[in-house]
mmCIF file of C-alpha atoms in Angstrom:
data_model
loop_
_atom_site.group_PDB
_atom_site.id
_atom_site.type_symbol
_atom_site.label_atom_id
_atom_site.label_comp_id
_atom_site.label_asym_id
_atom_site.label_seq_id
_atom_site.Cartn_x
_atom_site.Cartn_y
_atom_site.Cartn_z
ATOM 1 C CA LYS I 1 115.785 49.170 67.387
ATOM 2 C CA LEU I 2 112.445 48.926 65.862
ATOM 3 C CA HIS I 3 111.192 51.841 67.986
ATOM 4 C CA ASP I 4 114.092 53.835 66.603
ATOM 5 C CA ILE I 5 113.005 53.227 62.924
ATOM 6 C CA LYS I 6 109.501 54.007 63.714
ATOM 7 C CA ALA I 7 110.537 57.477 64.918
ATOM 8 C CA GLY I 8 108.837 60.380 63.111
ATOM 9 C CA THR I 9 105.817 58.346 62.237
ATOM 10 C CA PRO I 10 102.505 60.157 62.587
ATOM 11 C CA VAL I 11 100.537 58.996 65.729
ATOM 12 C CA GLY I 12 97.262 60.561 64.790
ATOM 13 C CA GLY I 13 95.579 57.615 63.388
ATOM 14 C CA GLY I 14 93.637 56.672 66.358
ATOM 15 C CA ILE I 15 92.066 60.032 66.830
ATOM 16 C CA LEU I 16 91.039 60.036 63.085
ATOM 17 C CA LEU I 17 89.499 56.639 63.626
ATOM 18 C CA ILE I 18 87.576 57.998 66.633
ATOM 19 C CA VAL I 19 86.154 61.007 64.831
ATOM 20 C CA LEU I 20 85.466 59.160 61.767
ATOM 21 C CA VAL I 21 83.663 56.250 63.448
ATOM 22 C CA CYS I 22 81.832 58.733 65.806
ATOM 23 C CA LEU I 23 80.556 60.868 63.072
ATOM 24 C CA LEU I 24 79.291 58.014 61.023
ATOM 25 C CA PHE I 25 77.631 56.297 63.488
ATOM 26 C CA ALA I 26 75.725 59.857 64.621
ATOM 27 C CA ALA I 27 74.932 60.305 61.030
ATOM 28 C CA LEU I 28 73.889 56.855 60.023
ATOM 29 C CA PHE I 29 72.103 55.705 63.051
ATOM 30 C CA PRO I 30 69.096 58.476 62.787
ATOM 31 C CA ILE I 31 68.972 58.034 58.949
ATOM 32 C CA SER I 32 68.446 54.344 59.740
ATOM 33 C CA GLN I 33 65.511 54.980 62.049
ATOM 34 C CA ARG I 34 63.970 57.569 59.181
ATOM 35 C CA MET I 35 64.409 54.637 57.029
ATOM 36 C CA GLY I 36 62.092 52.365 59.148
ATOM 37 C CA VAL I 37 65.009 50.089 60.272
ATOM 38 C CA PHE I 38 63.556 48.559 63.391
ATOM 39 C CA ILE I 39 65.909 49.509 66.233
ATOM 40 C CA GLN I 40 65.906 47.028 69.103
ATOM 41 C CA THR I 41 68.032 46.850 72.350
ATOM 42 C CA ALA I 42 67.686 45.391 75.423
ATOM 43 C CA TYR I 43 68.678 48.739 77.142
ATOM 44 C CA LYS I 44 67.323 52.093 77.304
ATOM 45 C CA LEU I 45 68.479 53.500 73.855
ATOM 46 C CA LYS I 46 69.802 56.998 74.757
ATOM 47 C CA GLU I 47 71.832 55.515 77.673
ATOM 48 C CA GLU I 48 73.489 53.166 75.813
ATOM 49 C CA LEU I 49 74.245 55.555 73.036
ATOM 50 C CA PHE I 50 75.640 57.908 75.553
ATOM 51 C CA ILE I 51 78.056 55.198 77.143
ATOM 52 C CA ILE I 52 79.021 54.215 73.742
ATOM 53 C CA PHE I 53 80.004 57.815 72.814
ATOM 54 C CA PHE I 54 81.451 58.873 76.237
ATOM 55 C CA THR I 55 83.861 55.574 76.568
ATOM 56 C CA PHE I 56 85.064 55.988 72.934
ATOM 57 C CA ILE I 57 85.780 59.953 73.165
ATOM 58 C CA SER I 58 86.535 60.317 77.013
ATOM 59 C CA PHE I 59 89.389 57.837 76.473
ATOM 60 C CA GLY I 60 90.563 58.954 73.229
ATOM 61 C CA ILE I 61 90.771 62.703 74.752
ATOM 62 C CA LEU I 62 92.761 61.232 77.638
ATOM 63 C CA GLY I 63 95.171 59.248 75.007
ATOM 64 C CA GLY I 64 95.127 62.318 72.705
ATOM 65 C CA VAL I 65 96.611 64.796 75.565
ATOM 66 C CA ASP I 66 99.315 62.251 76.422
ATOM 67 C CA ASP I 67 100.262 62.280 72.575
ATOM 68 C CA LEU I 68 100.326 66.171 72.609
ATOM 69 C CA ILE I 69 102.512 66.132 75.838
ATOM 70 C CA LYS I 70 104.973 63.420 74.413
ATOM 71 C CA THR I 71 105.340 65.149 71.542
ATOM 72 C CA PHE I 72 105.572 68.878 72.880
ATOM 73 C CA GLY I 73 106.458 68.336 76.503
ATOM 74 C CA LYS I 74 109.733 67.315 78.295
ATOM 75 C CA PRO I 75 110.807 63.541 79.429
ATOM 76 C CA THR I 76 110.255 62.786 83.053
ATOM 77 C CA ARG I 77 111.848 59.987 84.897
ATOM 78 C CA GLY I 78 109.673 56.897 85.119
ATOM 79 C CA VAL I 79 109.999 53.122 86.673
ATOM 80 C CA LEU I 80 111.783 51.957 83.262
ATOM 81 C CA GLY I 81 113.750 55.050 82.816
ATOM 82 C CA LEU I 82 112.918 58.394 80.921
ATOM 83 C CA ALA I 83 109.150 58.444 80.194
ATOM 84 C CA PHE I 84 107.234 60.802 77.807
ATOM 85 C CA GLY I 85 103.998 62.084 78.180
ATOM 86 C CA LEU I 86 101.644 61.835 81.242
ATOM 87 C CA THR I 87 103.067 59.859 84.039
ATOM 88 C CA ARG I 88 102.299 56.330 84.472
ATOM 89 C CA LYS I 89 100.315 57.057 87.891
ATOM 90 C CA GLN I 90 98.499 60.198 86.111
ATOM 91 C CA LYS I 91 97.225 57.943 83.531
ATOM 92 C CA PHE I 92 96.451 55.239 85.710
ATOM 93 C CA ILE I 93 94.358 57.523 88.185
ATOM 94 C CA LEU I 94 92.510 59.260 85.274
ATOM 95 C CA GLN I 95 91.921 55.738 83.830
ATOM 96 C CA TRP I 96 90.411 54.608 87.054
ATOM 97 C CA ILE I 97 87.982 57.733 87.213
ATOM 98 C CA LEU I 98 86.951 57.176 83.768
ATOM 99 C CA GLY I 99 86.479 53.428 84.464
ATOM 100 C CA ILE I 100 84.600 54.004 87.496
ATOM 101 C CA ILE I 101 82.303 56.525 85.975
ATOM 102 C CA ILE I 102 81.367 54.251 82.966
ATOM 103 C CA GLY I 103 80.875 51.182 85.252
ATOM 104 C CA TYR I 104 78.716 53.602 87.242
ATOM 105 C CA LEU I 105 76.494 54.519 84.135
ATOM 106 C CA ILE I 106 76.151 50.826 83.159
ATOM 107 C CA TYR I 107 75.023 49.882 86.484
ATOM 108 C CA ILE I 108 72.748 52.491 87.442
ATOM 109 C CA ASN I 109 71.235 53.791 83.578
ATOM 110 C CA LEU I 110 71.581 50.144 82.307
ATOM 111 C CA GLY I 111 70.731 48.107 85.288
ATOM 112 C CA VAL I 112 73.560 45.707 84.565
ATOM 113 C CA HIS I 113 74.781 44.040 87.720
ATOM 114 C CA ILE I 114 74.813 40.045 86.612
ATOM 115 C CA LEU I 115 78.195 38.457 85.456
ATOM 116 C CA TYR I 116 77.893 35.252 83.716
ATOM 117 C CA ILE I 117 80.479 32.414 84.632
ATOM 118 C CA PRO I 118 80.376 30.074 81.488
ATOM 119 C CA LEU I 119 82.916 27.477 82.814
ATOM 120 C CA PHE I 120 80.486 26.895 85.702
ATOM 121 C CA GLY I 121 77.202 27.964 83.820
ATOM 122 C CA LYS I 122 76.445 30.367 86.604
ATOM 123 C CA LEU I 123 75.114 34.215 87.461
ATOM 124 C CA LEU I 124 76.962 35.959 89.841
ATOM 125 C CA ASP I 125 74.887 39.077 91.364
ATOM 126 C CA LEU I 126 77.647 41.693 92.037
ATOM 127 C CA GLY I 127 75.115 44.294 92.931
ATOM 128 C CA PHE I 128 76.980 47.852 93.433
ATOM 129 C CA TRP I 129 80.569 45.850 93.262
ATOM 130 C CA TYR I 130 79.708 45.567 89.546
ATOM 131 C CA VAL I 131 81.146 49.295 89.288
ATOM 132 C CA PRO I 132 84.376 48.605 90.439
ATOM 133 C CA PHE I 133 84.499 45.355 88.593
ATOM 134 C CA ALA I 134 83.584 47.019 85.437
ATOM 135 C CA ALA I 135 86.356 49.835 86.209
ATOM 136 C CA PHE I 136 89.049 47.154 86.764
ATOM 137 C CA VAL I 137 88.218 45.328 83.289
ATOM 138 C CA ILE I 138 88.142 48.598 81.527
ATOM 139 C CA VAL I 139 91.517 49.869 82.772
ATOM 140 C CA SER I 140 93.099 46.479 82.264
ATOM 141 C CA PHE I 141 91.957 46.246 78.838
ATOM 142 C CA THR I 142 92.783 50.026 78.167
ATOM 143 C CA ASN I 143 96.580 49.337 79.246
ATOM 144 C CA ALA I 144 96.402 45.975 77.576
ATOM 145 C CA PHE I 145 95.520 47.211 74.115
ATOM 146 C CA ASN I 146 98.310 50.107 74.715
ATOM 147 C CA ILE I 147 101.035 47.520 75.349
ATOM 148 C CA THR I 148 100.157 45.287 72.561
ATOM 149 C CA ASP I 149 99.866 48.396 70.020
ATOM 150 C CA GLY I 150 103.827 48.384 70.117
ATOM 151 C CA LEU I 151 104.038 45.816 67.279
ATOM 152 C CA ASP I 152 102.884 46.941 63.543
ATOM 153 C CA GLY I 153 99.290 45.907 62.961
ATOM 154 C CA LEU I 154 99.137 43.255 65.725
ATOM 155 C CA ALA I 155 96.805 45.171 68.155
ATOM 156 C CA CYS I 156 94.689 46.258 65.548
ATOM 157 C CA GLY I 157 94.516 42.455 63.933
ATOM 158 C CA LEU I 158 93.268 40.925 67.062
ATOM 159 C CA LEU I 159 90.955 43.597 67.695
ATOM 160 C CA MET I 160 89.129 43.054 64.493
ATOM 161 C CA ILE I 161 89.235 39.340 65.607
ATOM 162 C CA CYS I 162 87.485 40.156 68.763
ATOM 163 C CA LEU I 163 85.049 42.653 67.120
ATOM 164 C CA ILE I 164 83.928 40.136 64.483
ATOM 165 C CA VAL I 165 82.955 37.669 67.493
ATOM 166 C CA PHE I 166 81.257 40.380 69.155
ATOM 167 C CA ILE I 167 79.329 41.904 66.136
ATOM 168 C CA VAL I 168 77.907 38.181 66.025
ATOM 169 C CA ILE I 169 77.010 38.040 69.815
ATOM 170 C CA SER I 170 75.420 41.538 69.502
ATOM 171 C CA ALA I 171 73.396 40.696 66.353
ATOM 172 C CA GLY I 172 72.157 37.471 68.285
ATOM 173 C CA MET I 173 71.075 39.442 71.165
ATOM 174 C CA LEU I 174 69.227 42.032 68.881
ATOM 175 C CA ASP I 175 71.162 44.663 70.061
ATOM 176 C CA THR I 176 71.296 46.999 67.073
ATOM 177 C CA PRO I 177 73.215 50.273 67.887
ATOM 178 C CA LEU I 178 76.089 48.074 69.531
ATOM 179 C CA SER I 179 76.035 46.132 66.310
ATOM 180 C CA MET I 180 75.862 48.933 63.849
ATOM 181 C CA PHE I 181 78.798 50.590 66.017
ATOM 182 C CA ILE I 182 81.092 47.434 65.706
ATOM 183 C CA ALA I 183 80.344 47.165 62.094
ATOM 184 C CA LEU I 184 81.622 50.811 61.557
ATOM 185 C CA TRP I 185 84.404 50.446 63.878
ATOM 186 C CA LEU I 186 85.294 47.479 61.862
ATOM 187 C CA GLY I 187 85.289 48.782 58.660
ATOM 188 C CA ALA I 188 87.458 51.690 59.872
ATOM 189 C CA LEU I 189 89.914 49.332 61.278
ATOM 190 C CA ILE I 190 90.153 47.651 57.892
ATOM 191 C CA ALA I 191 90.925 50.905 55.991
ATOM 192 C CA TYR I 192 93.272 51.481 58.791
ATOM 193 C CA LEU I 193 95.390 48.441 58.915
ATOM 194 C CA TYR I 194 96.441 49.191 55.194
ATOM 195 C CA PHE I 195 98.783 51.983 56.900
ATOM 196 C CA ASN I 196 99.640 50.062 59.845
ATOM 197 C CA VAL I 197 101.076 46.652 58.791
ATOM 198 C CA TRP I 198 104.973 46.551 58.273
ATOM 199 C CA PRO I 199 106.355 48.979 57.420
ATOM 200 C CA ALA I 200 103.819 50.958 59.334
ATOM 201 C CA ARG I 201 103.154 54.549 57.879
ATOM 202 C CA LEU I 202 100.478 55.602 60.617
ATOM 203 C CA PHE I 203 99.953 54.648 64.156
ATOM 204 C CA LEU I 204 97.176 54.842 66.569
ATOM 205 C CA GLY I 205 98.813 56.814 69.262
ATOM 206 C CA ASP I 206 97.786 56.527 72.799
ATOM 207 C CA GLY I 207 94.467 58.426 71.528
ATOM 208 C CA GLY I 208 93.333 55.532 69.559
ATOM 209 C CA ALA I 209 94.993 52.731 71.919
ATOM 210 C CA LEU I 210 93.127 53.811 75.266
ATOM 211 C CA ALA I 211 89.888 54.551 73.653
ATOM 212 C CA PHE I 212 90.076 50.998 71.734
ATOM 213 C CA GLY I 213 90.877 48.957 74.540
ATOM 214 C CA ALA I 214 88.449 50.761 77.069
ATOM 215 C CA MET I 215 85.630 50.350 74.207
ATOM 216 C CA LEU I 216 86.574 46.731 73.561
ATOM 217 C CA ALA I 217 86.056 46.164 77.399
ATOM 218 C CA VAL I 218 82.694 48.060 77.367
ATOM 219 C CA VAL I 219 81.529 46.050 74.552
ATOM 220 C CA GLY I 220 82.212 42.982 76.498
ATOM 221 C CA LEU I 221 80.278 44.452 79.542
ATOM 222 C CA LEU I 222 77.454 45.570 77.449
ATOM 223 C CA THR I 223 76.823 42.090 75.986
ATOM 224 C CA GLY I 224 77.332 40.356 79.238
ATOM 225 C CA LYS I 225 80.294 38.475 77.666
ATOM 226 C CA ILE I 226 83.453 39.732 79.267
ATOM 227 C CA ILE I 227 84.884 35.977 79.708
ATOM 228 C CA ALA I 228 84.555 35.908 75.813
ATOM 229 C CA VAL I 229 86.820 39.174 75.336
ATOM 230 C CA VAL I 230 89.488 37.521 77.655
ATOM 231 C CA ILE I 231 89.140 34.069 76.057
ATOM 232 C CA VAL I 232 89.423 35.760 72.225
ATOM 233 C CA GLY I 233 91.705 38.509 73.120
ATOM 234 C CA GLY I 234 93.974 36.432 75.181
ATOM 235 C CA ILE I 235 97.184 38.143 73.783
ATOM 236 C CA PHE I 236 96.066 41.266 75.476
ATOM 237 C CA VAL I 237 95.761 39.415 78.800
ATOM 238 C CA ILE I 238 99.129 37.909 78.465
ATOM 239 C CA GLU I 239 100.587 41.281 77.559
ATOM 240 C CA ILE I 240 99.378 43.301 80.603
ATOM 241 C CA ALA I 241 100.368 40.410 82.816
ATOM 242 C CA SER I 242 103.913 40.329 81.480
ATOM 243 C CA SER I 243 104.179 44.165 81.615
ATOM 244 C CA ALA I 244 102.839 43.859 85.367
ATOM 245 C CA ILE I 245 105.588 41.369 86.129
ATOM 246 C CA GLN I 246 108.376 43.440 84.825
ATOM 247 C CA ILE I 247 107.285 46.434 86.506
ATOM 248 C CA ILE I 248 106.915 44.661 89.834
ATOM 249 C CA GLY I 249 110.201 42.878 89.172
ATOM 250 C CA ARG I 250 111.880 46.254 88.689
ATOM 251 C CA LYS I 251 110.623 47.579 91.881
ATOM 252 C CA LEU I 252 111.800 44.595 93.748
ATOM 253 C CA PHE I 253 115.287 44.062 92.341
#
């Protein structure tokens, strides 16, 4: 019934935020450099910036295409009944392709291959296995955020909590580009949340949900604190686990 009430509400909020954050970041970052702001990062600057932009934009495009097909296309038969937009299988495959590309870029261009396990205080060298691990994390959080986005204000509210934690972490790591990006993202979310709390007047749509979920995972990967994403964003983990159980249950029974 809640979804019936939401019918007709614009779903382009996510794309607007992606464009806004990317344009501001692309403009303010070089301005900061010219003003003498000392830019620090443990990674190669251009490679890190490329990964940030590529993740945000590529998943935004994937979700945006899905939104367009949902709006103008015909429904298809899915596991849970009639489905609109790209099929679950199509989205899953495309998400994995993008996830593997991003994982590979992080591994090759930034040299990241170590996973820190805080509960045991251990460092795990994954080697090339870091690529599928990163892809799995990205795809998982992409879908987890997309599912959680079904409730007004919930997903973005939880995301803001996660980003506040990670802006502190990235600042402590002296990662200027990532800190600046997170700050701009937070600012855009605060403005958006005004229109998204009940009764929502604007939705992220898949364009925003997929991009935000994937980018949250990449923030965790770049800071080396992916376990922190799981802990702080526990609701996302619960949502994706619940959804997986429902789908498996319907297939089995």
